[in-house]
PDB file of C-alpha atoms in Angstrom:
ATOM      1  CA  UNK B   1     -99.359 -31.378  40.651  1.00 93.00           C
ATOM      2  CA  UNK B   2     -99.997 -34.164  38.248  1.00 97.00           C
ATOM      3  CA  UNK B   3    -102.964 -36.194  36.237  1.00 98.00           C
ATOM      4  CA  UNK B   4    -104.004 -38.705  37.877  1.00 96.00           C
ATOM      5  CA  UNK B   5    -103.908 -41.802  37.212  1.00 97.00           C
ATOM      6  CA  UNK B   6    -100.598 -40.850  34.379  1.00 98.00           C
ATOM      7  CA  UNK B   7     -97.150 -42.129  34.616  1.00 98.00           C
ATOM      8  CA  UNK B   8     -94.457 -39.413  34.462  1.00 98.00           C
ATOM      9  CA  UNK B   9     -90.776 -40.114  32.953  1.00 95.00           C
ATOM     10  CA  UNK B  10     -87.969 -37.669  31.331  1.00 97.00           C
ATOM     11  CA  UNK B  11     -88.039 -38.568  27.562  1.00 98.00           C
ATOM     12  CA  UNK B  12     -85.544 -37.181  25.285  1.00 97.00           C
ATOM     13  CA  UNK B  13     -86.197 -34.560  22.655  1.00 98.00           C
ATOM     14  CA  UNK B  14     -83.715 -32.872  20.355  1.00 97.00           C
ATOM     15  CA  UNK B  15     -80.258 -32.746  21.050  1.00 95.00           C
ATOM     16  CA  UNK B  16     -79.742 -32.444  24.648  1.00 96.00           C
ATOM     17  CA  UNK B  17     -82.999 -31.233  25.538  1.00 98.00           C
ATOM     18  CA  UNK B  18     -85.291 -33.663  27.929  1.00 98.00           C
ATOM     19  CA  UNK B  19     -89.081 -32.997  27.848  1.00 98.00           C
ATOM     20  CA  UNK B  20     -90.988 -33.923  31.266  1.00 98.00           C
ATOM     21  CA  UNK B  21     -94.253 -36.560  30.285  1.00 98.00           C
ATOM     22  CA  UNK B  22     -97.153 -38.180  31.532  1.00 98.00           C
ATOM     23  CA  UNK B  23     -98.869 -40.811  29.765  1.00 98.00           C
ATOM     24  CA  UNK B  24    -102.036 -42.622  30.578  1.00 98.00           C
ATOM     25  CA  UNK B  25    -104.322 -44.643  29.029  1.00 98.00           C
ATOM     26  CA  UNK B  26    -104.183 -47.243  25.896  1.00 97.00           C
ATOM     27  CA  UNK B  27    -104.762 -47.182  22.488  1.00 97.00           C
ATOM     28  CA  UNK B  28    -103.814 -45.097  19.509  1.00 98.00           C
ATOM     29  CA  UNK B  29    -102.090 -42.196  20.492  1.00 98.00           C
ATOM     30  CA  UNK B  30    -102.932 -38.798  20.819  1.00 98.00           C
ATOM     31  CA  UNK B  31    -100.203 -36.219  22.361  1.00 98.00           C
ATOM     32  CA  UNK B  32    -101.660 -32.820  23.938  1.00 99.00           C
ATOM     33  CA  UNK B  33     -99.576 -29.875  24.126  1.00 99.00           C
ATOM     34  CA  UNK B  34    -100.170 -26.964  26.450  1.00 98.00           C
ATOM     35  CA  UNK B  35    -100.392 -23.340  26.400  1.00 98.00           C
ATOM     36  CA  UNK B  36     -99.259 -20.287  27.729  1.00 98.00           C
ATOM     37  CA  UNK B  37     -99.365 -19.763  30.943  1.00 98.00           C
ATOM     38  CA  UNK B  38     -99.566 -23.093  31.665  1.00 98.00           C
ATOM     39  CA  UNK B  39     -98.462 -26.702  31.849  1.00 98.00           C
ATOM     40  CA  UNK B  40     -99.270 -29.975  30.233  1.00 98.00           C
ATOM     41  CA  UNK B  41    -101.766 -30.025  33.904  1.00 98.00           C
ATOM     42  CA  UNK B  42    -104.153 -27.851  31.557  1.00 98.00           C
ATOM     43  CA  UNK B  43    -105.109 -30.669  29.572  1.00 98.00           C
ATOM     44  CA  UNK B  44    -105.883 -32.564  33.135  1.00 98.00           C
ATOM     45  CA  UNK B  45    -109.667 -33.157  32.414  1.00 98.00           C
ATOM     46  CA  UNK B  46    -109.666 -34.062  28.752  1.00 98.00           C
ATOM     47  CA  UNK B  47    -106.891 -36.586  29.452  1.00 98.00           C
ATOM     48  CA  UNK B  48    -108.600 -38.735  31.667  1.00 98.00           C
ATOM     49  CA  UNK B  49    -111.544 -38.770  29.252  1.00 98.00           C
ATOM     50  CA  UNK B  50    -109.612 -39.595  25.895  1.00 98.00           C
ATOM     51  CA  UNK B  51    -107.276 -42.037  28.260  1.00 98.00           C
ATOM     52  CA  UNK B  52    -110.284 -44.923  28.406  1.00 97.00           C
ATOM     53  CA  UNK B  53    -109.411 -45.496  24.853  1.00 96.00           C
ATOM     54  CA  UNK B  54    -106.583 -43.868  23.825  1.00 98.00           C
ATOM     55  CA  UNK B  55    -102.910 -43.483  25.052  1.00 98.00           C
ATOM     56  CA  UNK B  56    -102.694 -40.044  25.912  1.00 98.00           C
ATOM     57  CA  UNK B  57     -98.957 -38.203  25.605  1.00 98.00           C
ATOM     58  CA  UNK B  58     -98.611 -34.654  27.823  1.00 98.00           C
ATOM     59  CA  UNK B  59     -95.437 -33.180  27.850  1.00 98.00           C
ATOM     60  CA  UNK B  60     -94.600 -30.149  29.118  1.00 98.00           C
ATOM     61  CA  UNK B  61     -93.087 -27.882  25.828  1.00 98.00           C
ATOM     62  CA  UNK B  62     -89.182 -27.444  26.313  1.00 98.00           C
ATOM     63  CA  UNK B  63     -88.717 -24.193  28.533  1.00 98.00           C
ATOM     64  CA  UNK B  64     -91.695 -24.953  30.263  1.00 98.00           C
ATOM     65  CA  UNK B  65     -92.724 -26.612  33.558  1.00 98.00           C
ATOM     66  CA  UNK B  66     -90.693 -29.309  34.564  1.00 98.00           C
ATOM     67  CA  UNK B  67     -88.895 -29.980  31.171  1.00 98.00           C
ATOM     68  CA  UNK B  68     -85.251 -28.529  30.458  1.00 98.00           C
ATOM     69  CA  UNK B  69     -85.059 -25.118  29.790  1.00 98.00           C
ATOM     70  CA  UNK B  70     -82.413 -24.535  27.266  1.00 98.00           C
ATOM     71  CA  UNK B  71     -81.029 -20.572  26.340  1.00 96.00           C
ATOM     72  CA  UNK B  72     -82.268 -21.548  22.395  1.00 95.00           C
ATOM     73  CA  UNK B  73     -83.542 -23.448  20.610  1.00 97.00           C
ATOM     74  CA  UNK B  74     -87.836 -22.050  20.482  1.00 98.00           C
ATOM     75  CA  UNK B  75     -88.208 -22.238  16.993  1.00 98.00           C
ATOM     76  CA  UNK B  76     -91.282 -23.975  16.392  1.00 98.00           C
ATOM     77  CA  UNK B  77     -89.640 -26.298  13.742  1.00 98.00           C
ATOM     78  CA  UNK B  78     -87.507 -27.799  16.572  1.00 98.00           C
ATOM     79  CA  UNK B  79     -90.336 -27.382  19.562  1.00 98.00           C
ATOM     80  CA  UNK B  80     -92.144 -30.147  17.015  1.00 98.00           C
ATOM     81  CA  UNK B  81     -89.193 -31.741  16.464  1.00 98.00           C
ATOM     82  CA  UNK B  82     -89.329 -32.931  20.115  1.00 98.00           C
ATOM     83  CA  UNK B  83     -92.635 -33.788  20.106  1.00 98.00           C
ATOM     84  CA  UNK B  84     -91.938 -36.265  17.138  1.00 98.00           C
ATOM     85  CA  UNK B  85     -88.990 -37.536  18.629  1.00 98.00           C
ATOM     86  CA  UNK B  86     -90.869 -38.127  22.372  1.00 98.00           C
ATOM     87  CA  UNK B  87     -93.613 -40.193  20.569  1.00 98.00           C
ATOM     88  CA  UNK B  88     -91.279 -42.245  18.951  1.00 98.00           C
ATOM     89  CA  UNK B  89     -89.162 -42.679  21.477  1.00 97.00           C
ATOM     90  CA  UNK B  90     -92.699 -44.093  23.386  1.00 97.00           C
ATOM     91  CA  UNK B  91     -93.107 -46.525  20.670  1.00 97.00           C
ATOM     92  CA  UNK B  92     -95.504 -44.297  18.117  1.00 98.00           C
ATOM     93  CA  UNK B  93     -94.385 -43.545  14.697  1.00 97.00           C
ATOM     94  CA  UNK B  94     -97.866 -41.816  14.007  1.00 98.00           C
ATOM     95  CA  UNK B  95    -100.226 -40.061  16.351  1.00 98.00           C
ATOM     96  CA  UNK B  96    -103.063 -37.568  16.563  1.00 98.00           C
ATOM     97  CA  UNK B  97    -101.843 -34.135  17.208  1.00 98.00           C
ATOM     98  CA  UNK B  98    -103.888 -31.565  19.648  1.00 99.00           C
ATOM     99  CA  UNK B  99    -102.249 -27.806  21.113  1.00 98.00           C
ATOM    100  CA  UNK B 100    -103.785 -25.219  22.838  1.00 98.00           C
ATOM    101  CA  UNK B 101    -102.214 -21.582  22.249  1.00 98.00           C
ATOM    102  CA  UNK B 102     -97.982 -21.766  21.760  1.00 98.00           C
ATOM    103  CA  UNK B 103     -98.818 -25.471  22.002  1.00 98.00           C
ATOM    104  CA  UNK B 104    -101.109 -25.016  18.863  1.00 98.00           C
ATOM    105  CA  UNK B 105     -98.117 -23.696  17.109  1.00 98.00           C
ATOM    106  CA  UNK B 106     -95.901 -26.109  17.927  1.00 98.00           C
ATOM    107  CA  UNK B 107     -98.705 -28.724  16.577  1.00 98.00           C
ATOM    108  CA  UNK B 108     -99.294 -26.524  13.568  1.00 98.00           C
ATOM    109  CA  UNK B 109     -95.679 -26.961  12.410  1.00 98.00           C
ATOM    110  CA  UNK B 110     -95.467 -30.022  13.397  1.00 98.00           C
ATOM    111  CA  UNK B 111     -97.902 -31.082  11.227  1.00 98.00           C
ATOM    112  CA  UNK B 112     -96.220 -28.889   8.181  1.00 98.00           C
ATOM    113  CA  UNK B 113     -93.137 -30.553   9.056  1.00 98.00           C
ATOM    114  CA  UNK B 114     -94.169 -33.998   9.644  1.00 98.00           C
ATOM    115  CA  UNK B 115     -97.156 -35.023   7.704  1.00 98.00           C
ATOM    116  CA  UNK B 116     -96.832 -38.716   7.520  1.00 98.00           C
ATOM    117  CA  UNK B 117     -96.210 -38.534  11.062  1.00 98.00           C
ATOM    118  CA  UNK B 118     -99.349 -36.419  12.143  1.00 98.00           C
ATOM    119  CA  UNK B 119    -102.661 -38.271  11.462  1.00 98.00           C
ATOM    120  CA  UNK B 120    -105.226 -35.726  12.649  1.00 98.00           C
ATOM    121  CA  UNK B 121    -104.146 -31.964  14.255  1.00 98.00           C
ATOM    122  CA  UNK B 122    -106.229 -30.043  16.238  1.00 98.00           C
ATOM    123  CA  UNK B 123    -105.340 -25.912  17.104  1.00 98.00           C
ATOM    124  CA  UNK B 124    -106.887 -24.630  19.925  1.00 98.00           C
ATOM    125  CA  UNK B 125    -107.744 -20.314  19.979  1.00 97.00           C
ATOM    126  CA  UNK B 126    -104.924 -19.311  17.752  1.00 96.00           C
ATOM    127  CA  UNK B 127    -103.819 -18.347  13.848  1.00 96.00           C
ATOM    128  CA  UNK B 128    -101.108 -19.140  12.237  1.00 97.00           C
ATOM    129  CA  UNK B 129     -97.672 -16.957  13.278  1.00 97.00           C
ATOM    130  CA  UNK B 130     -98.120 -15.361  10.173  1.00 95.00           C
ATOM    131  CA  UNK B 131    -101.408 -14.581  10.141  1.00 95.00           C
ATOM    132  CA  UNK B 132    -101.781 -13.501  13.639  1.00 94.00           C
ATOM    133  CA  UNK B 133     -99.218 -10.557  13.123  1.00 94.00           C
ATOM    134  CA  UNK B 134    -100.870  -9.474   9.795  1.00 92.00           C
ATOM    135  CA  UNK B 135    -104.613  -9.430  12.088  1.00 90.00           C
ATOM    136  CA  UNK B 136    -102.965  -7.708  14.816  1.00 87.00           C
ATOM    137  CA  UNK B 137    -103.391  -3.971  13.887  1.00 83.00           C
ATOM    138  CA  UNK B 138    -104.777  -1.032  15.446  1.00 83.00           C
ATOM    139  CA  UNK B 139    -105.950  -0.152  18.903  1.00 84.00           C
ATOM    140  CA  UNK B 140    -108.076  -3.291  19.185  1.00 79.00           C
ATOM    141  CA  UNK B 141    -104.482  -4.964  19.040  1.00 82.00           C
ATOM    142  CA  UNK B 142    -103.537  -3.938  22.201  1.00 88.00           C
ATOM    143  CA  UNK B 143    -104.826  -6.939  24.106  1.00 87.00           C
ATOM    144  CA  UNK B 144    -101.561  -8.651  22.115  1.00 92.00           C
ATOM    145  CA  UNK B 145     -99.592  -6.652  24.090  1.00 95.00           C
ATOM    146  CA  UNK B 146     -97.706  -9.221  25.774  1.00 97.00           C
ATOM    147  CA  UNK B 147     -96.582 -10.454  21.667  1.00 96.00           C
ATOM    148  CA  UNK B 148     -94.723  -7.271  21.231  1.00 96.00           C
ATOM    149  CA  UNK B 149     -93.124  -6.665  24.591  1.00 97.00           C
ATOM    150  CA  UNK B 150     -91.275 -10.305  24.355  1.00 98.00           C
ATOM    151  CA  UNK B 151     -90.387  -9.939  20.995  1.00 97.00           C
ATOM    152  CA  UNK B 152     -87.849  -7.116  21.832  1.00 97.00           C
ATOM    153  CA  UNK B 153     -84.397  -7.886  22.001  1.00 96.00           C
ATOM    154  CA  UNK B 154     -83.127 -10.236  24.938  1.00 96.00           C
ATOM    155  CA  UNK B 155     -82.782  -8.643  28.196  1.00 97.00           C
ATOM    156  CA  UNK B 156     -85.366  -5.853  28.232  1.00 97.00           C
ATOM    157  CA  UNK B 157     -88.865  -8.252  28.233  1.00 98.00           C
ATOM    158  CA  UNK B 158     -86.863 -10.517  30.331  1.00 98.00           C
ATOM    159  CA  UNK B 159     -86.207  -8.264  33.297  1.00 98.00           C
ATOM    160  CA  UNK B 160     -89.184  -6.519  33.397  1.00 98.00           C
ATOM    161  CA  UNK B 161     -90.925  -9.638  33.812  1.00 98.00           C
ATOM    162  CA  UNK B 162     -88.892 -11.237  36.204  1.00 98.00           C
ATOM    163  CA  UNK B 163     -89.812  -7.886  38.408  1.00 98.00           C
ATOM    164  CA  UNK B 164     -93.266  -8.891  38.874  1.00 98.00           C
ATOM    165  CA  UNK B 165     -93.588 -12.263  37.597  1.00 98.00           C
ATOM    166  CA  UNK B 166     -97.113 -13.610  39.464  1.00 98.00           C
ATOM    167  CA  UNK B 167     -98.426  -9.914  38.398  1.00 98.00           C
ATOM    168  CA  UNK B 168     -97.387 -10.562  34.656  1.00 98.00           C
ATOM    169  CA  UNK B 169     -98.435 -14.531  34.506  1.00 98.00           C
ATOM    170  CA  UNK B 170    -101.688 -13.664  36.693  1.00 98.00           C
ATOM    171  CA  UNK B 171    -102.874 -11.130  34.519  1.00 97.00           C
ATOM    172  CA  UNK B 172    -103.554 -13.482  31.601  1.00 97.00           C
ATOM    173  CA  UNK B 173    -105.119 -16.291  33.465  1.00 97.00           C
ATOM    174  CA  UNK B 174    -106.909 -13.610  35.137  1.00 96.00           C
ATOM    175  CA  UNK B 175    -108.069 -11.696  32.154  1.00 94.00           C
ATOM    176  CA  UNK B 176    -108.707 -14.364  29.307  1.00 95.00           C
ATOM    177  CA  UNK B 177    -111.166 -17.042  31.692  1.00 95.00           C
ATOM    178  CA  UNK B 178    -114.366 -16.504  30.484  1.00 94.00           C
ATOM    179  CA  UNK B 179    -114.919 -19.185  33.817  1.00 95.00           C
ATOM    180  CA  UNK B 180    -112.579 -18.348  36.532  1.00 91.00           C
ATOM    181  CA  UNK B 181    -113.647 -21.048  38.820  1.00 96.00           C
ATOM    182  CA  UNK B 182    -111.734 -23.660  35.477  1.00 97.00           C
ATOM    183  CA  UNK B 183    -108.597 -23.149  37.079  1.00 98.00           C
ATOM    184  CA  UNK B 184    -109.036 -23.566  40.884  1.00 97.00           C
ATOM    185  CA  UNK B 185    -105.689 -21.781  43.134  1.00 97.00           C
ATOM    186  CA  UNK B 186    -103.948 -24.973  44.051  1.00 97.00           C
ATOM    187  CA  UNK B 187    -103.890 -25.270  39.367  1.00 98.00           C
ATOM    188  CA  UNK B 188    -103.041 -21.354  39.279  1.00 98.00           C
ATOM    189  CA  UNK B 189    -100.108 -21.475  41.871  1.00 98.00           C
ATOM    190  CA  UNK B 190     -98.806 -24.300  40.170  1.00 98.00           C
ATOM    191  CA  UNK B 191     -98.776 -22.469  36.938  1.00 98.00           C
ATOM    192  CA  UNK B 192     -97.169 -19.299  38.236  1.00 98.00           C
ATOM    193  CA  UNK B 193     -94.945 -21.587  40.135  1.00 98.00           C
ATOM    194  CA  UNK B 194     -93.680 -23.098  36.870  1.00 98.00           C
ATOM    195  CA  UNK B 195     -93.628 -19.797  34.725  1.00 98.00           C
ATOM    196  CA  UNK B 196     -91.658 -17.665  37.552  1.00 98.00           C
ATOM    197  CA  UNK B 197     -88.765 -20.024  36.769  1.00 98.00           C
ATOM    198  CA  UNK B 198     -89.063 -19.911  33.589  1.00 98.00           C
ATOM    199  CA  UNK B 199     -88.901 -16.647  32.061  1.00 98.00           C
ATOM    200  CA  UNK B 200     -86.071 -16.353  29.954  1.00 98.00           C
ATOM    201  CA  UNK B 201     -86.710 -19.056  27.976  1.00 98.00           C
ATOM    202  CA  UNK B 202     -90.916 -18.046  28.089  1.00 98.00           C
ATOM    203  CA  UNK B 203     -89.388 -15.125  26.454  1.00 98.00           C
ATOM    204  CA  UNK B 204     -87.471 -16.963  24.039  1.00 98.00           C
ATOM    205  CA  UNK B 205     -90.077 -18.925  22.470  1.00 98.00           C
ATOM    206  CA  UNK B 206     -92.245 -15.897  22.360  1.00 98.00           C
ATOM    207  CA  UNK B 207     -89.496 -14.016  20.579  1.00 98.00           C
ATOM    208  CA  UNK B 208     -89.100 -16.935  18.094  1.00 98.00           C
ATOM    209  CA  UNK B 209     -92.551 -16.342  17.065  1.00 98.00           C
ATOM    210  CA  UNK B 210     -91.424 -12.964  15.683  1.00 97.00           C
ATOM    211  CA  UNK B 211     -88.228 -14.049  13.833  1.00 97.00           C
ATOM    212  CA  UNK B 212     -87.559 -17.673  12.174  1.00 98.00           C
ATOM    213  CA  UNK B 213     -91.357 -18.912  12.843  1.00 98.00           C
ATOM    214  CA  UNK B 214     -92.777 -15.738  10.906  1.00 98.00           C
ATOM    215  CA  UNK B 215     -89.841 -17.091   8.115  1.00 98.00           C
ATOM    216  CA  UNK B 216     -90.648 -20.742   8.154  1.00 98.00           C
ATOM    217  CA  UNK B 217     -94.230 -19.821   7.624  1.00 98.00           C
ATOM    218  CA  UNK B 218     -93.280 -17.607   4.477  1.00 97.00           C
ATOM    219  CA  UNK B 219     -91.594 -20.337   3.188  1.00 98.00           C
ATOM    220  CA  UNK B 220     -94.306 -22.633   3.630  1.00 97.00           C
ATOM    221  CA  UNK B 221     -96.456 -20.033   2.089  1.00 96.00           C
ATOM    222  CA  UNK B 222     -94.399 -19.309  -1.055  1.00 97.00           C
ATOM    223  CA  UNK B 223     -93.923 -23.209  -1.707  1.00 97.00           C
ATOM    224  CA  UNK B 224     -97.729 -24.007  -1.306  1.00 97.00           C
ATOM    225  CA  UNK B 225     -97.266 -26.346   1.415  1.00 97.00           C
ATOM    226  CA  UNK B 226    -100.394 -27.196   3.828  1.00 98.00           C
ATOM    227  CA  UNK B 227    -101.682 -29.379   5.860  1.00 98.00           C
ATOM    228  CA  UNK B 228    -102.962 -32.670   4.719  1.00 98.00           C
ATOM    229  CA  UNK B 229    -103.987 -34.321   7.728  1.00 98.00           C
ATOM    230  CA  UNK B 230    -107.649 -33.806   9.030  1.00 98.00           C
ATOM    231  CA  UNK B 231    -107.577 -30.645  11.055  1.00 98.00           C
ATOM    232  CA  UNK B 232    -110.264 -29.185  13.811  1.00 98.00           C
ATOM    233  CA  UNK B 233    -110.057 -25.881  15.098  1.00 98.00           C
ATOM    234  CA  UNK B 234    -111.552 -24.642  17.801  1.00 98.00           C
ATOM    235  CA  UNK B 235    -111.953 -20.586  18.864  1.00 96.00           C
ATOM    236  CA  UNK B 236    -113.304 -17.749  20.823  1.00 94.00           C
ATOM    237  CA  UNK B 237    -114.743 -15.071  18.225  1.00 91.00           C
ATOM    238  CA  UNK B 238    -111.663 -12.954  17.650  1.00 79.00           C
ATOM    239  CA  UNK B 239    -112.766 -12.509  14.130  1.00 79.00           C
ATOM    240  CA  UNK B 240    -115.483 -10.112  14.905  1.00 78.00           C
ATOM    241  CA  UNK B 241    -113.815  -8.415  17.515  1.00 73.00           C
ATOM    242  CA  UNK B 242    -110.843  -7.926  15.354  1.00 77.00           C
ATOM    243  CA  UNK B 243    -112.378  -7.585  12.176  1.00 80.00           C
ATOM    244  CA  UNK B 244    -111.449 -10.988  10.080  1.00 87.00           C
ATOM    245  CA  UNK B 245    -112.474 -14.711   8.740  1.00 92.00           C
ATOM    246  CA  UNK B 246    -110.524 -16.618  11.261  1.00 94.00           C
ATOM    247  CA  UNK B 247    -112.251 -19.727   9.004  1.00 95.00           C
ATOM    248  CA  UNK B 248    -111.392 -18.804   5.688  1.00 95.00           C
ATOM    249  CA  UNK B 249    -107.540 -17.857   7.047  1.00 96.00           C
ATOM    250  CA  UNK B 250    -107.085 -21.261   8.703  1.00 97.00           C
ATOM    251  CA  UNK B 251    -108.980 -22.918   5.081  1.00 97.00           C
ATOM    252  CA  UNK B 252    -106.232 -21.327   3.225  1.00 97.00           C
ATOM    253  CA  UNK B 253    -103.517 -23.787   5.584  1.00 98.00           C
ATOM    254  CA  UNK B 254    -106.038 -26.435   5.925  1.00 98.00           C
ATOM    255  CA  UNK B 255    -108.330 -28.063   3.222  1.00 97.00           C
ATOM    256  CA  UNK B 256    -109.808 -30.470   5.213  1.00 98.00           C
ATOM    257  CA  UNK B 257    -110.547 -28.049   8.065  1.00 98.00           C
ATOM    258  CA  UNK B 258    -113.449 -27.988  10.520  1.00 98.00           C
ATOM    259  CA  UNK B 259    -113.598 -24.624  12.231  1.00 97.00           C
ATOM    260  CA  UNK B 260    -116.190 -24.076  14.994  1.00 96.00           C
ATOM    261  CA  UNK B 261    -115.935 -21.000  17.474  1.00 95.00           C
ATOM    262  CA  UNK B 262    -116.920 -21.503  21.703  1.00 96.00           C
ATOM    263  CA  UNK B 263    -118.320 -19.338  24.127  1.00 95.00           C
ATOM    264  CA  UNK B 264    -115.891 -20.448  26.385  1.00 96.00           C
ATOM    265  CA  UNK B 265    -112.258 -18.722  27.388  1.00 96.00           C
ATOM    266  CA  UNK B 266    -109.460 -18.976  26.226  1.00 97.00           C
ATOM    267  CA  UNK B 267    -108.449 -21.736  28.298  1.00 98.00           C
ATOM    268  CA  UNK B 268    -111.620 -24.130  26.728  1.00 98.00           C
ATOM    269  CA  UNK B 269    -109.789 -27.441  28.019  1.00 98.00           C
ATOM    270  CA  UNK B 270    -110.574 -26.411  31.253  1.00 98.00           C
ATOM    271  CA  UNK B 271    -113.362 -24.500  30.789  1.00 98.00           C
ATOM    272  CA  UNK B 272    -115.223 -26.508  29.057  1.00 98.00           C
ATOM    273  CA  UNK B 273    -113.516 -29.756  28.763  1.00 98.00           C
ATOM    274  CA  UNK B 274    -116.539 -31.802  27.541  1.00 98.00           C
ATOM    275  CA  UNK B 275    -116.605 -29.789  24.493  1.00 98.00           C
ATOM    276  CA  UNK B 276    -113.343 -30.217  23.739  1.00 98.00           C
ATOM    277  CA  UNK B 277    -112.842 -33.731  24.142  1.00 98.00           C
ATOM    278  CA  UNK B 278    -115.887 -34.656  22.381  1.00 98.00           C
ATOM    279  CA  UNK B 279    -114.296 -32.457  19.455  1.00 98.00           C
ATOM    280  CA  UNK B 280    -111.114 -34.172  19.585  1.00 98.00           C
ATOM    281  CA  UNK B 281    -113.005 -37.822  19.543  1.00 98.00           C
ATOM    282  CA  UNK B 282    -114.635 -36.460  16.336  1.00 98.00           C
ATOM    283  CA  UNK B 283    -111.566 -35.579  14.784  1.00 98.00           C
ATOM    284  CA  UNK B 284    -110.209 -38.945  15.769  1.00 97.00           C
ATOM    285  CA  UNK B 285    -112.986 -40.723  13.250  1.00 96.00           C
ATOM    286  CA  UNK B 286    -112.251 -38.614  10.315  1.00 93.00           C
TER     287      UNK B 286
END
């Protein structure tokens, strides 16, 4: 499936690695990065909108959907480093930055990384790598399950899930829609489609997130750097579930934050795309 109305090409990342994008639209740019389980096709709804002024950049993350699928390289320092290096190679030397779940992360160091690059950044229903594993304690922590289980060594996570891959990848777009109508079967098929050829290297950028990301955050940490772009953040309440000031966690990354919590699922860009976008177009103007 594709947006319509978008142009799709192969555009060159790091190294070797080629990173499958639609564009659409004109303007300044904004790139959209997807989540997990998904494809840049999440952001389907919100790109049309933000295309009647903008030039709107989806690629699918490297080891997912249609773009190459490499056996390393899931650090989140060189997953932004191929977002950079696709908007450039489109013609952008700066650009607004939004990511929904692993794509969050990848924008979230990308913005560390890059900050004359990244204008504005927007994180969609995540913390920081290093915050989320300090929150994630206790028996309320099981619904992280899936965090532990692929940060084991390789082969274990990745045969277990290949088993029963729709079973594994179905139970999280099952369980975290709020709206289960958002993401209609022809959308769900093609996600399951695209993860059940893609779990090793699912795996691999989930078991980054529990080795050098968890590091490169540290570092940051120790050396006081944050980010000095704008940044919005939008997410479900897993502060009081969990027991935590999702706000005052991101504030401590982010002066100039704007934190506002939904009553929509996890996957808000489809759920309730209108809130998003008109976030995003906010975020554009400060």
């Amino acid at each position: 499936m594709k947006i319509n109305g978008f142009d799709y090409h192969r555009s060159s990342g790091t190294g070797d690695v080629k990173l499958n994008v639609a564009v659409g639209g004109s303007g300044t740019p904004i790139v959209l990065l997807h989540g997990f389980p998904q494809t840049h096709l999440m952001w389907r709804h919100v790109a049309t909108d933000l295309a009647a002024d903008h030039t709107v950049i989806c690629p699918d993350l490297r080891g997912y959907g249609e773009s190459d699928k490499p056996a390393d390289g899931y650090a989140k320092r060189v997953m932004a480093a191929d977002i950079v290096a696709v908007a450039r190679n489109l013609g952008h030397s700066q650009f607004a930055l939004a990511g929904h779940d692993r794509g969050a992360l990848v924008a979230f160091r990308a913005g560390l990384d890059h900050p004359d690059t990244i204008t504005q950044l927007m994180c969609l229903d995540v913390l920081p790598t290093l915050d989320m594993w300090d929150v994630m304690r206790g028996t309320s922590a099981a619904v992280g399950f899936h965090l532990y289980l692929m940060a084991q060594p390789p082969g274990l996570p990745e045969e277990l899930i290949a088993a029963r891959p729709d079973t594994f990848f179905g139970h999280f777009l099952d369980l975290w829609a709020n709206d289960p109508t958002a993401i209609p079967p022809d959308v769900r098929a093609t996600y399951l489609d695209a993860c059940r050829a893609a779990v090793p290297s699912i795996v691999a950028d989930y078991r980054a997130s529990a080795a050098i990301d968890v590091t490169h955050d540290q570092e940051d940490l120790a050396q006081g750097n944050k980010l000095r772009m704008p940044v919005t953040v939008i997410q479900q309440d897993w502060g009081a579930a969990l027991g935590f000031d999702a706000a005052a966690l991101w504030q401590a990354w982010a002066p100039d934050l704007h934190h506002q919590t939904t009553t929509a699922g996890h996957f808000m860009a489809e759920e309730s795309p209108a809130e998003v976008t008109t976030a995003i177009r906010v975020l554009l103007k400060r």
